[in-house]
Short mmCIF file of C-alpha atoms in Angstrom, two decimals:
data_model
loop_
_atom_site.label_atom_id
_atom_site.label_comp_id
_atom_site.label_asym_id
_atom_site.label_seq_id
_atom_site.Cartn_x
_atom_site.Cartn_y
_atom_site.Cartn_z
CA LYS A 1 139.66 90.03 128.16
CA GLN A 2 141.62 87.37 126.30
CA GLU A 3 145.21 88.22 125.47
CA VAL A 4 147.40 86.03 123.28
CA THR A 5 151.17 86.32 123.15
CA GLN A 6 153.69 84.57 120.95
CA ILE A 7 157.39 84.12 121.44
CA PRO A 8 159.79 84.50 119.84
CA ALA A 9 158.71 87.42 117.66
CA ALA A 10 161.21 86.34 115.02
CA LEU A 11 163.23 83.23 114.41
CA SER A 12 165.87 82.30 111.87
CA VAL A 13 167.00 78.70 111.50
CA PRO A 14 169.00 76.64 109.02
CA GLU A 15 167.16 74.26 106.75
CA GLY A 16 166.45 70.86 108.27
CA GLU A 17 166.23 72.04 111.84
CA ASN A 18 163.31 71.13 114.08
CA LEU A 19 161.74 74.11 115.80
CA VAL A 20 159.08 75.09 118.30
CA LEU A 21 156.88 78.18 118.29
CA ASN A 22 155.16 79.21 121.49
CA CYS A 23 151.77 80.72 122.14
CA SER A 24 150.28 81.70 125.49
CA PHE A 25 146.79 82.92 126.37
CA THR A 26 145.44 84.51 129.53
CA ASP A 27 141.90 83.11 129.63
CA SER A 28 141.84 79.32 129.71
CA ALA A 29 138.10 79.19 128.90
CA ILE A 30 138.71 78.67 125.20
CA TYR A 31 136.69 76.67 122.70
CA ASN A 32 139.67 75.95 120.52
CA LEU A 33 143.07 77.21 119.49
CA GLN A 34 144.21 77.57 115.92
CA TRP A 35 147.51 78.03 114.19
CA PHE A 36 147.71 79.99 110.94
CA ARG A 37 150.37 80.81 108.44
CA GLN A 38 150.56 84.20 106.75
CA ASP A 39 152.85 84.94 103.84
CA PRO A 40 153.90 88.58 103.26
CA GLY A 41 151.00 90.68 102.04
CA LYS A 42 148.67 87.70 101.95
CA GLY A 43 145.72 86.35 103.89
CA LEU A 44 145.71 83.51 106.39
CA THR A 45 146.14 79.80 105.77
CA SER A 46 144.75 77.58 108.51
CA LEU A 47 147.28 74.98 109.63
CA LEU A 48 145.87 73.22 112.65
CA LEU A 49 142.89 73.55 114.96
CA ILE A 50 142.87 72.01 118.43
CA GLN A 51 139.57 71.70 120.24
CA SER A 52 139.56 72.52 123.95
CA SER A 53 139.11 68.83 124.77
CA GLN A 54 142.13 67.78 122.73
CA ARG A 55 145.80 67.78 123.63
CA GLU A 56 147.35 67.85 120.19
CA GLN A 57 146.83 67.76 116.45
CA THR A 58 149.18 66.68 113.70
CA SER A 59 149.37 67.45 110.02
CA GLY A 60 152.40 66.30 108.08
CA ARG A 61 155.50 67.89 109.57
CA LEU A 62 153.43 70.04 111.90
CA ASN A 63 152.33 69.15 115.40
CA ALA A 64 150.41 71.47 117.69
CA SER A 65 149.83 70.87 121.37
CA LEU A 66 147.46 72.50 123.81
CA ASP A 67 147.68 72.81 127.60
CA LYS A 68 144.64 74.74 128.74
CA SER A 69 145.55 74.69 132.40
CA SER A 70 148.81 76.50 131.79
CA GLY A 71 147.41 78.63 128.97
CA ARG A 72 149.94 77.44 126.42
CA SER A 73 150.13 75.98 122.96
CA THR A 74 153.15 75.03 120.90
CA LEU A 75 153.62 74.47 117.20
CA TYR A 76 156.36 72.01 116.35
CA ILE A 77 157.77 72.05 112.83
CA ALA A 78 159.94 69.10 111.90
CA ALA A 79 162.70 69.20 109.32
CA SER A 80 162.12 72.83 108.40
CA GLN A 81 162.33 73.92 104.77
CA PRO A 82 162.81 77.33 103.13
CA GLY A 83 159.17 77.14 102.02
CA ASP A 84 158.16 77.21 105.67
CA SER A 85 159.34 80.82 105.89
CA ALA A 86 156.32 82.91 106.86
CA THR A 87 154.65 84.50 109.86
CA TYR A 88 152.87 82.04 112.12
CA LEU A 89 149.88 83.23 114.11
CA CYS A 90 147.99 81.47 116.86
CA ALA A 91 144.44 82.43 117.73
CA ALA A 92 142.15 81.46 120.58
CA THR A 93 138.38 81.21 120.22
CA SER A 94 136.64 82.27 123.39
CA GLY A 95 133.74 84.26 124.73
CA GLY A 96 130.45 84.81 122.98
CA GLY A 97 130.17 85.19 119.25
CA ASN A 98 133.01 82.84 118.37
CA LYS A 99 135.56 85.62 118.58
CA LEU A 100 139.11 84.89 117.58
CA THR A 101 141.87 86.63 119.51
CA PHE A 102 145.11 86.57 117.58
CA GLY A 103 148.62 86.45 118.93
CA THR A 104 151.36 88.81 117.90
CA GLY A 105 152.91 86.30 115.49
CA THR A 106 156.31 84.69 115.01
CA GLN A 107 158.17 85.58 111.84
CA LEU A 108 160.08 82.49 110.74
CA LYS A 109 162.91 82.42 108.25
CA VAL A 110 164.40 79.11 107.18
CA GLU A 111 167.71 79.57 105.44
CA LEU A 112 169.41 77.31 102.93
CA GLY B 1 135.27 74.20 99.43
CA ALA B 2 134.72 77.13 101.83
CA VAL B 3 136.41 79.79 99.74
CA VAL B 4 136.21 83.45 100.67
CA SER B 5 137.19 86.21 98.27
CA GLN B 6 137.80 89.90 98.75
CA HIS B 7 137.70 92.72 96.28
CA PRO B 8 139.69 94.73 95.60
CA SER B 9 142.96 93.12 96.64
CA TRP B 10 144.53 96.54 96.98
CA VAL B 11 143.36 100.11 96.68
CA ILE B 12 144.96 103.55 96.79
CA CYS B 13 142.74 106.53 97.45
CA LYS B 14 142.97 110.19 98.31
CA SER B 15 142.35 111.43 101.81
CA GLY B 16 138.69 112.27 102.37
CA THR B 17 137.27 109.77 99.93
CA SER B 18 135.32 106.62 100.79
CA VAL B 19 136.39 103.12 99.90
CA LYS B 20 134.24 100.00 99.75
CA ILE B 21 135.69 96.53 100.29
CA GLU B 22 133.69 93.41 99.42
CA CYS B 23 133.88 90.05 101.11
CA ARG B 24 132.19 87.10 99.41
CA SER B 25 131.70 83.49 100.35
CA LEU B 26 131.97 81.71 97.01
CA ASP B 27 130.68 78.23 97.70
CA PHE B 28 128.76 78.46 100.94
CA GLN B 29 126.25 80.65 102.71
CA ALA B 30 127.72 82.73 105.48
CA THR B 31 125.33 84.03 108.09
CA THR B 32 128.25 85.53 109.99
CA MET B 33 131.25 87.41 108.69
CA PHE B 34 134.04 89.07 110.61
CA TRP B 35 136.17 92.05 109.68
CA TYR B 36 139.75 92.42 110.90
CA ARG B 37 142.46 94.97 110.34
CA GLN B 38 146.17 94.40 110.51
CA PHE B 39 148.84 97.08 110.79
CA PRO B 40 152.35 96.35 109.50
CA LYS B 41 154.16 93.78 111.62
CA GLN B 42 151.20 93.54 113.98
CA SER B 43 148.53 90.95 114.54
CA LEU B 44 144.94 90.91 113.37
CA MET B 45 142.47 92.93 115.40
CA LEU B 46 138.76 92.18 115.19
CA MET B 47 136.82 95.24 114.10
CA ALA B 48 133.27 93.95 113.90
CA THR B 49 131.01 90.96 113.55
CA SER B 50 128.53 91.08 110.72
CA ASN B 51 125.33 89.04 110.69
CA GLU B 52 123.17 88.75 107.60
CA GLY B 53 120.16 90.98 107.76
CA SER B 54 121.07 92.75 110.98
CA LYS B 55 123.34 95.51 112.21
CA ALA B 56 126.98 94.74 112.75
CA THR B 57 128.43 94.46 116.23
CA TYR B 58 131.52 96.63 116.59
CA GLU B 59 134.43 96.05 118.92
CA GLN B 60 135.30 98.65 121.50
CA GLY B 61 137.16 101.55 120.00
CA VAL B 62 135.98 100.98 116.44
CA GLU B 63 133.94 103.88 115.05
CA LYS B 64 130.64 102.71 113.58
CA ASP B 65 130.22 105.81 111.44
CA LYS B 66 133.75 105.49 110.14
CA PHE B 67 133.61 101.84 109.19
CA LEU B 68 130.21 101.04 107.71
CA ILE B 69 129.40 97.36 107.43
CA ASN B 70 126.58 95.91 105.39
CA HIS B 71 125.71 92.22 105.23
CA ALA B 72 122.77 92.25 102.86
CA SER B 73 122.96 88.68 101.61
CA LEU B 74 124.22 85.30 102.76
CA THR B 75 127.25 85.55 100.50
CA LEU B 76 128.28 89.19 100.66
CA SER B 77 129.42 91.63 103.32
CA THR B 78 130.88 95.04 102.58
CA LEU B 79 133.09 97.32 104.62
CA THR B 80 133.09 100.98 103.67
CA VAL B 81 135.82 103.19 105.05
CA THR B 82 134.26 106.64 105.03
CA SER B 83 136.27 109.85 104.69
CA ALA B 84 139.47 107.86 104.70
CA HIS B 85 142.61 109.34 106.24
CA PRO B 86 146.22 108.15 106.08
CA GLU B 87 145.90 106.49 109.49
CA ASP B 88 143.25 104.20 108.00
CA SER B 89 145.89 102.68 105.76
CA SER B 90 146.02 99.05 106.72
CA PHE B 91 145.42 95.47 105.63
CA TYR B 92 141.76 94.54 105.99
CA ILE B 93 140.82 90.85 106.16
CA CYS B 94 137.40 89.28 106.35
CA SER B 95 136.35 85.82 107.45
CA ALA B 96 133.13 83.89 107.21
CA THR B 97 131.50 80.99 109.00
CA THR B 98 129.15 78.48 107.47
CA GLY B 99 126.43 79.45 109.88
CA THR B 100 125.45 76.17 111.41
CA GLY B 101 125.16 77.91 114.74
CA ALA B 102 127.68 75.67 116.46
CA ILE B 103 130.03 77.12 119.00
CA ALA B 104 133.49 77.95 117.68
CA GLU B 105 132.70 77.32 114.04
CA THR B 106 135.64 77.37 111.68
CA GLN B 107 136.28 80.78 110.18
CA TYR B 108 137.41 80.85 106.57
CA PHE B 109 139.56 83.84 105.74
CA GLY B 110 139.70 85.98 102.66
CA PRO B 111 143.00 86.98 101.03
CA GLY B 112 142.85 90.51 102.40
CA THR B 113 142.65 94.02 100.97
CA ARG B 114 145.49 96.46 101.32
CA LEU B 115 144.34 100.07 101.63
CA LEU B 116 146.68 103.00 101.19
CA VAL B 117 145.30 106.46 101.82
CA LEU B 118 147.39 109.29 100.47
#
């Protein structure tokens, strides 16, 4: 059974700082790994999707990497802004039926 | 494109009543929809996979008779929480795939429905 863990659970940084969020998964037989953003009381916004054959994906100030062999993915946020404050979730697609297994999330706060 | 809506966005009901939540794909046909629940400060847990025209597949530990899922059309799936109790209070989120049949299709998520059972 796939298990996805994220550390840290919460993170507070000053504006402008670069930061890294970590995601680990127990079953390396994944189809892809996704990073989402969730604002309080809201649904999910897809940020980046990395296919199992890829090593990284970039979108603007965001860069996600994937290391299947070690069961890890990282989300790098450059020059953080207060608007980046949200909960970030990673999710691995594996098994039959395209099931997504979500991590526990990292609650990020970027302070002025 | 690929917009998914949910209705209602929030609902408060009395214990023992049933609540229906709708999930619609607005600009695409979704042969598969997924239902998740999220408790406060916790992650999303898959409840069931819903395929148009067939019975839903429930995850282990999810009561079929408690959470009724109907996927009667290619753009609509409904989740009915029957005889709701306070412990059913949660954030329910649906997602939908475009149904091309490819492995690991992108799931498009709805905005969620917050249920509070008094």
